[in-house]
Amino acid sequence: MAEAARIAPTLAGPEWVLGLQQTAGRGRRGRAWTDPQGNFAATLILQPDEPPAQVALRSFVAALALFDAFVTVTGQANGLSLKWPNDVLLNGGKVAGILLESLGNTTVQYLAIGIGVNLAQSPPATDLEDGALQPVSLMSSSGILVTPEEFLTALATAYAVYEQQFTTYGFAPIREKWLARAAKLGQVIRARTGTSDMTGTFETVDEGGNLVLSTAKGRVAIPAADVFF
């Protein structure tokens, strides 16, 4: 992500940056992201031409591309699911995460989509928040070892397809595909924001990408939160 920010002003078009070793990995809200040897860390840099709210929906585009990349390298979709807002699960554990960062206010000058995948190893679970999902690796869960370069080829290919769909048809088809792969849809989950903690039935993701819960106090649309099962 730091390299993406450095080179973004010099780029004429989209570009992937693959980091074979990270010394300052980070996740959402500044959390540390541990990156053991053999795992995947890459960032896609884009120059989108949409309002910021539309640009932010590319987290769902990236999630679908990740799902397809796992299917490509393993040959199966069993055990894979997508966790709102930005994680990929394998057999119930977190195998990948997505982080979006942008430059610009009323317009987005560039968008960096950072993606981390536990290919070879899962980081230690000692620093997890209470209730957070355990990390897993592709190798430990499937017995399949994939190099970062091989995974990038599958991911970049899948992302290009979904990016074309998104820019041509908008969020609706992306949203439909994402919901078809969503973890815990129709089940009771917990969403923690900076100011509140809500429990309710995961009803849907709306047209703005918000998590929609059916709670005891009614239907609530949540733009950003940490979700616990």
Coordinates of C-alpha atoms in Angstrom, one line a residue:
M1 CA 0.0 0.0 0.0
A2 CA 2.9 2.4 0.8
E3 CA 4.5 1.6 -2.6
A4 CA 1.1 2.1 -4.3
A5 CA 0.8 5.5 -2.8
R6 CA 4.3 6.4 -3.9
I7 CA 4.0 5.4 -7.5
A8 CA 0.3 6.2 -8.1
P9 CA 0.9 9.7 -9.5
T10 CA 3.3 8.4 -12.1
L11 CA 1.0 5.7 -13.5
A12 CA -0.9 6.0 -16.8
G13 CA -3.3 3.1 -16.0
P14 CA -4.1 0.3 -13.6
E15 CA -1.1 -1.6 -12.1
W16 CA -0.6 -4.4 -9.6
V17 CA 2.1 -4.3 -7.0
L18 CA 3.2 -7.6 -5.5
G19 CA 5.1 -7.6 -2.2
L20 CA 7.1 -10.8 -1.6
Q21 CA 7.9 -9.6 1.9
Q22 CA 6.2 -7.0 4.1
T23 CA 7.7 -5.3 7.1
A24 CA 4.8 -2.9 7.9
G25 CA 1.6 -4.7 6.9
R26 CA -1.6 -3.2 8.0
G27 CA -5.3 -3.9 7.9
R28 CA -8.5 -1.9 8.5
R29 CA -8.5 0.8 11.1
G30 CA -4.7 0.7 11.4
R31 CA -4.6 -2.9 12.7
A32 CA -1.4 -4.9 12.1
W33 CA -1.4 -7.4 9.3
T34 CA 1.1 -10.3 9.9
D35 CA 2.6 -11.6 6.6
P36 CA 4.6 -14.9 7.1
Q37 CA 6.9 -16.1 4.4
G38 CA 5.1 -17.5 1.3
N39 CA 1.8 -15.6 1.9
F40 CA 0.3 -13.1 -0.6
A41 CA 0.4 -9.3 -0.3
A42 CA -0.6 -7.2 -3.4
T43 CA -2.2 -3.9 -4.2
L44 CA -4.1 -2.9 -7.3
I45 CA -3.9 0.8 -8.2
L46 CA -6.8 2.3 -10.2
Q47 CA -7.7 5.8 -11.4
P48 CA -11.5 5.5 -11.1
D49 CA -14.0 8.0 -12.6
E50 CA -16.9 7.8 -10.2
P51 CA -18.1 9.5 -7.0
P52 CA -16.3 8.2 -3.8
A53 CA -19.4 6.2 -2.7
Q54 CA -19.4 4.3 -5.9
V55 CA -15.6 3.8 -5.9
A56 CA -15.8 2.3 -2.4
L57 CA -18.0 -0.5 -3.7
R58 CA -15.0 -2.1 -5.3
S59 CA -14.4 -3.9 -2.1
F60 CA -17.2 -6.2 -3.3
V61 CA -15.6 -6.4 -6.7
A62 CA -12.3 -7.5 -5.1
A63 CA -14.1 -10.0 -2.9
L64 CA -15.6 -11.7 -5.9
A65 CA -12.3 -11.8 -7.7
L66 CA -10.7 -13.3 -4.6
F67 CA -13.4 -16.0 -4.4
D68 CA -12.8 -16.9 -8.1
A69 CA -9.1 -16.9 -7.7
F70 CA -9.3 -19.5 -4.9
V71 CA -11.6 -21.6 -7.1
T72 CA -9.1 -21.3 -10.0
V73 CA -6.1 -22.5 -7.9
T74 CA -7.9 -25.2 -5.9
G75 CA -10.4 -26.4 -8.5
Q76 CA -13.3 -26.2 -6.0
A77 CA -15.6 -23.7 -4.2
N78 CA -16.4 -25.8 -1.2
G79 CA -15.8 -24.1 2.1
L80 CA -15.4 -20.6 0.6
S81 CA -17.6 -17.7 1.6
L82 CA -17.5 -13.9 1.8
K83 CA -17.8 -12.0 5.1
W84 CA -19.0 -8.4 5.1
P85 CA -17.3 -6.0 4.6
N86 CA -14.0 -7.3 3.3
D87 CA -13.0 -10.8 4.3
V88 CA -12.8 -14.2 2.5
L89 CA -13.5 -17.3 4.7
L90 CA -12.3 -20.8 4.1
N91 CA -14.0 -23.5 6.2
G92 CA -15.1 -20.8 8.6
G93 CA -11.7 -19.2 9.2
K94 CA -10.3 -16.0 7.7
V95 CA -8.0 -16.7 4.8
A96 CA -7.9 -13.3 3.1
G97 CA -8.7 -9.7 3.7
I98 CA -9.2 -6.5 1.6
L99 CA -8.2 -2.9 2.4
L100 CA -9.2 0.1 0.3
E101 CA -7.3 3.4 0.5
S102 CA -7.9 6.5 -1.7
L103 CA -6.6 9.9 -2.3
G104 CA -9.0 12.8 -2.9
N105 CA -12.2 14.2 -1.4
T106 CA -14.9 15.1 -3.8
T107 CA -13.2 13.0 -6.5
V108 CA -10.9 10.0 -6.1
Q109 CA -7.5 10.6 -7.8
Y110 CA -6.5 7.1 -7.2
L111 CA -7.7 4.0 -5.4
A112 CA -5.4 1.3 -3.9
I113 CA -7.0 -2.1 -3.3
G114 CA -4.8 -4.0 -0.9
I115 CA -5.2 -7.8 -0.6
G116 CA -3.6 -10.1 1.8
V117 CA -4.0 -13.9 1.6
N118 CA -2.7 -16.6 3.9
L119 CA -1.4 -19.0 1.2
A120 CA 1.3 -20.9 3.0
Q121 CA 0.8 -20.0 6.7
S122 CA -1.7 -18.6 9.0
P123 CA -0.5 -15.9 11.4
P124 CA -0.7 -16.5 15.2
A125 CA -4.1 -15.9 16.7
T126 CA -2.7 -14.4 19.9
D127 CA -3.7 -10.8 19.2
L128 CA -7.2 -11.5 18.0
E129 CA -10.2 -9.5 19.3
D130 CA -12.6 -11.4 21.5
G131 CA -15.0 -13.2 19.1
A132 CA -12.9 -12.7 16.0
L133 CA -12.5 -15.5 13.5
Q134 CA -9.4 -17.7 13.6
P135 CA -7.0 -17.2 10.7
V136 CA -6.4 -20.2 8.4
S137 CA -4.2 -20.8 5.5
L138 CA -4.9 -22.3 2.1
M139 CA -2.2 -24.8 2.7
S140 CA -3.4 -26.0 6.1
S141 CA -7.1 -26.1 5.0
S142 CA -6.7 -27.7 1.5
G143 CA -3.2 -29.1 1.3
I144 CA -2.6 -27.0 -1.8
L145 CA 0.5 -24.8 -1.9
V146 CA 0.3 -21.9 -4.4
T147 CA 3.1 -19.3 -4.9
P148 CA 2.2 -15.6 -4.7
E149 CA 3.0 -15.2 -8.4
E150 CA 0.6 -18.0 -9.3
F151 CA -2.2 -16.5 -7.1
L152 CA -1.7 -13.0 -8.6
T153 CA -2.2 -14.4 -12.1
A154 CA -5.5 -15.9 -11.1
L155 CA -6.6 -12.9 -9.0
A156 CA -5.7 -10.3 -11.7
T157 CA -7.5 -12.3 -14.4
A158 CA -10.7 -12.6 -12.2
Y159 CA -10.6 -8.9 -11.1
A160 CA -10.4 -7.7 -14.7
V161 CA -13.6 -9.6 -15.5
Y162 CA -15.5 -8.1 -12.5
E163 CA -14.2 -4.6 -13.0
Q164 CA -15.6 -4.7 -16.5
Q165 CA -18.9 -5.8 -15.2
F166 CA -18.9 -3.1 -12.5
T167 CA -18.0 -0.2 -14.8
T168 CA -20.5 -1.4 -17.5
Y169 CA -23.5 -2.5 -15.5
G170 CA -23.0 -0.9 -12.0
F171 CA -23.2 -2.5 -8.6
A172 CA -26.4 -4.5 -9.0
P173 CA -24.9 -7.6 -10.6
I174 CA -21.9 -7.5 -8.3
R175 CA -24.2 -7.2 -5.3
E176 CA -26.3 -10.2 -6.5
K177 CA -23.2 -12.4 -7.0
W178 CA -21.7 -11.3 -3.6
L179 CA -24.9 -12.1 -1.7
A180 CA -24.9 -15.6 -3.3
R181 CA -21.6 -16.2 -1.7
A182 CA -22.2 -14.4 1.6
A183 CA -21.4 -16.0 5.0
K184 CA -24.3 -16.2 7.5
L185 CA -26.9 -14.6 5.3
G186 CA -30.2 -15.0 7.1
Q187 CA -28.6 -15.8 10.4
V188 CA -28.0 -13.8 13.6
I189 CA -24.8 -11.8 13.7
R190 CA -23.3 -9.0 15.7
A191 CA -22.0 -5.7 14.2
R192 CA -19.8 -3.4 16.3
T193 CA -19.3 0.2 15.2
G194 CA -17.3 2.9 17.0
T195 CA -20.4 3.9 19.0
S196 CA -22.7 0.9 19.2
D197 CA -23.0 -2.9 19.3
M198 CA -26.0 -4.4 17.4
T199 CA -27.2 -7.9 17.1
G200 CA -29.7 -8.9 14.4
T201 CA -30.5 -11.1 11.5
F202 CA -28.3 -10.5 8.4
E203 CA -31.0 -9.6 6.0
T204 CA -29.0 -8.3 3.0
V205 CA -26.5 -5.8 1.6
D206 CA -28.2 -2.8 0.1
E207 CA -27.6 -0.8 -3.0
G208 CA -25.0 1.3 -1.2
G209 CA -23.1 -1.7 0.1
N210 CA -24.4 -1.2 3.7
L211 CA -25.0 -4.2 5.9
V212 CA -28.7 -4.5 6.7
L213 CA -29.7 -6.1 10.0
S214 CA -33.2 -6.9 11.2
T215 CA -33.0 -6.1 14.9
A216 CA -35.4 -5.9 17.8
K217 CA -35.6 -2.1 17.2
G218 CA -36.3 -2.5 13.5
R219 CA -34.3 -2.6 10.2
V220 CA -30.9 -1.0 10.4
A221 CA -28.5 -0.2 7.6
I222 CA -24.8 -0.1 8.7
P223 CA -22.2 1.6 6.5
A224 CA -19.1 0.4 8.5
A225 CA -18.6 -2.1 11.3
D226 CA -16.7 -5.1 12.5
V227 CA -18.9 -8.2 12.2
F228 CA -18.8 -11.1 14.6
F229 CA -20.6 -14.5 14.3

